[in-house]
GROMACS .gro file of C-alpha atoms in nm:
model
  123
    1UNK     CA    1   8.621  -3.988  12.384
    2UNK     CA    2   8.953  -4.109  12.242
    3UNK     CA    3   8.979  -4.552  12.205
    4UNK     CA    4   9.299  -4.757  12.132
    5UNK     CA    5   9.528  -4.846  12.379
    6UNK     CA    6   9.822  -5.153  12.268
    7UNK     CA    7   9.799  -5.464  12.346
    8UNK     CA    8  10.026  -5.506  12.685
    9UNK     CA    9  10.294  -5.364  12.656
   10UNK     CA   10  10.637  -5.500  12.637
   11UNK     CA   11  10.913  -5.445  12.936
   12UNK     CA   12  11.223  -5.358  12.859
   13UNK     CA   13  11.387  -5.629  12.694
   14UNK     CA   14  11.110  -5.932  12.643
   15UNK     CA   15  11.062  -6.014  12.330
   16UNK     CA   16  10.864  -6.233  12.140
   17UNK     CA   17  10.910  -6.483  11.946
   18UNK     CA   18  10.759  -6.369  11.628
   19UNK     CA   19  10.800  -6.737  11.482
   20UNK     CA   20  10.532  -6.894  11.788
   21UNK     CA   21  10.151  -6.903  11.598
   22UNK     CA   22  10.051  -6.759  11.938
   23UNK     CA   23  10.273  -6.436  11.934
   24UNK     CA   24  10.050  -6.170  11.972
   25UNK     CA   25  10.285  -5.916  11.780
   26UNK     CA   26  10.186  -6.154  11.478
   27UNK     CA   27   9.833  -6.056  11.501
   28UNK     CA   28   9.983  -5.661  11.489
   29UNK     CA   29  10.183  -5.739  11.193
   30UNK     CA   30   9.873  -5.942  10.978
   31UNK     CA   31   9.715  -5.609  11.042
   32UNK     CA   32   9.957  -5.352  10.962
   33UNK     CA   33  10.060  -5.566  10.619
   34UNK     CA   34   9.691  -5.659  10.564
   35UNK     CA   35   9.540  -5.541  10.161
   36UNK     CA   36   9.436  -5.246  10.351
   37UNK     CA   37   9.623  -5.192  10.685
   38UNK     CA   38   9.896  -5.034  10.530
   39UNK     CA   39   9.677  -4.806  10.302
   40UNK     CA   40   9.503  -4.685  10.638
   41UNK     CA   41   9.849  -4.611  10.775
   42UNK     CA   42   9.973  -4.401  10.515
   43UNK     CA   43   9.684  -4.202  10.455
   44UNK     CA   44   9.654  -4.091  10.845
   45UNK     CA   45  10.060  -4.007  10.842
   46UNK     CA   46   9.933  -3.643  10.780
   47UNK     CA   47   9.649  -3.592  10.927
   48UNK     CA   48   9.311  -3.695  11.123
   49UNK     CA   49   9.022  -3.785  10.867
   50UNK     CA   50   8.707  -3.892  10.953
   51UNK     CA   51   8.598  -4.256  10.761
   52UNK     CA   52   8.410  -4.077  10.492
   53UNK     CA   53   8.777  -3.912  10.433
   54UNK     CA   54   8.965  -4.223  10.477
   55UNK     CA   55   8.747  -4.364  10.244
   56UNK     CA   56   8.779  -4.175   9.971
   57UNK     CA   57   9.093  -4.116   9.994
   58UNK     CA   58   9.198  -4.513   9.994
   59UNK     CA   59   9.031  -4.608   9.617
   60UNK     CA   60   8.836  -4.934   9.623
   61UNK     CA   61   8.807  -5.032   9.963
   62UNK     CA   62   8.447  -5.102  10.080
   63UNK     CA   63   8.263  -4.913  10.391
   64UNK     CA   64   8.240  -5.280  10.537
   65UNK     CA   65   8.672  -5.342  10.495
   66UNK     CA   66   8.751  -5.015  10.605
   67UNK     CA   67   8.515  -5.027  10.927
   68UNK     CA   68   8.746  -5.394  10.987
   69UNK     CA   69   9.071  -5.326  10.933
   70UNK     CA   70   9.006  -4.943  11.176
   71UNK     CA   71   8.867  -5.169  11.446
   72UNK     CA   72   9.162  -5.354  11.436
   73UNK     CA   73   9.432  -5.069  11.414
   74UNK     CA   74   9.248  -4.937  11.701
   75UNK     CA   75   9.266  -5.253  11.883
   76UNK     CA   76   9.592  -5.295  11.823
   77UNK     CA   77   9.679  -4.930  11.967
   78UNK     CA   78   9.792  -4.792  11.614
   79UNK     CA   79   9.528  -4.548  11.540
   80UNK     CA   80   9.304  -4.390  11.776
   81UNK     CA   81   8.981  -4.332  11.769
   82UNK     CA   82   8.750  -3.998  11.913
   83UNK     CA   83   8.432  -3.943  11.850
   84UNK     CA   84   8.233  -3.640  11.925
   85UNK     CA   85   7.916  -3.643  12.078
   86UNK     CA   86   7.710  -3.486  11.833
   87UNK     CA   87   7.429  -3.594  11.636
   88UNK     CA   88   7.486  -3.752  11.419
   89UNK     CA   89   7.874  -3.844  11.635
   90UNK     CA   90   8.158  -3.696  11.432
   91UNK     CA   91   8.424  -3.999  11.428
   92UNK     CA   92   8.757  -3.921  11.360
   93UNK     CA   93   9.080  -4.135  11.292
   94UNK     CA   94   9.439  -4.060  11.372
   95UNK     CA   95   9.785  -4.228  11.418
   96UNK     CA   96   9.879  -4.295  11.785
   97UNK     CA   97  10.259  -4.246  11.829
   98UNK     CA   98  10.304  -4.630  11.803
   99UNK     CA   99  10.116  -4.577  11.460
  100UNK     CA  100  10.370  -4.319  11.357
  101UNK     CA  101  10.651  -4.547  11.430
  102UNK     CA  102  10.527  -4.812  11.275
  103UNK     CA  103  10.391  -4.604  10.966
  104UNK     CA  104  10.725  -4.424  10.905
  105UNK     CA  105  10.906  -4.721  10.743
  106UNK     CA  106  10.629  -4.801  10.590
  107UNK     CA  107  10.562  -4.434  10.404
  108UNK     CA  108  10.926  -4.449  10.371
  109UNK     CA  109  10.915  -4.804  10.172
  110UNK     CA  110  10.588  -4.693   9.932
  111UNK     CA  111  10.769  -4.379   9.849
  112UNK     CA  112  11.095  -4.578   9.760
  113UNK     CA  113  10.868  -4.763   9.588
  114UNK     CA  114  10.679  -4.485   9.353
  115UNK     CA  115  11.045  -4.331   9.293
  116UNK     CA  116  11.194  -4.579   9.147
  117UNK     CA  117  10.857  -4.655   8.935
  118UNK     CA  118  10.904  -4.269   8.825
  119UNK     CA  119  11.242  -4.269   8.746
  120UNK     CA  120  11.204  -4.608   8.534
  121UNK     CA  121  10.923  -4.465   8.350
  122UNK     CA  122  11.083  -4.160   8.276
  123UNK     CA  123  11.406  -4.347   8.138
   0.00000   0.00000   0.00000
């Protein structure tokens, strides 16, 4: 069973205006730039990982942060959610294609970010 569908989508052309409090793409964007939204992000740009992955891979979030800021990716269609009906249920996380797009720039910006860190530290 796979969950996380967007939010209705936009037709070609609408747009929203990002500066209304009731925009809904503001509610996207609080989650994607959230403390741990983004971490969730990049660690999935690889691969799947199940939450006990996810949460060691992403140092210092809780069980009870991680478990929010998932629901809410998968709410918000950017990661997807299957879970196999085992016992106990294997759950496993992974990017939907809207995730990778919005991901991308964001990988792209943290490893901007860590090479220029590297190069001043090493001058």
């Amino acid at each position: 069973m796979v969950e996380g569908a967007q939010r209705g989508r936009v037709e070609t052309g609408e747009r929203y205006d990002v500066f209304h409090t009731a925009c809904p793409a503001r509610d996207v964007v609080d989650h994607v730039t959230s403390r741990w939204g983004i971490w969730v992000l990049i660690s999935l740009r690889s691969n799947d990982l199940r939450f006990y992955e996810l949460r060691e891979s992403i140092q210092g979030i809780s069980e009870k942060m991680l478990a929010q800021t998932l629901r809410a990716l998968v709410q918000d269609g950017l990661v997807r959610r299957e879970v196999e009906p085992t016992t106990p249920p294997q759950v496993t996380y992974g990017l939907t294609e809207f995730g990778r797009d919005v991901g991308e720039p964001l990988t792209e910006l943290f490893d901007r970010i860590t090479r220029r860190l590297s190069s001043r530290s090493a001058g």
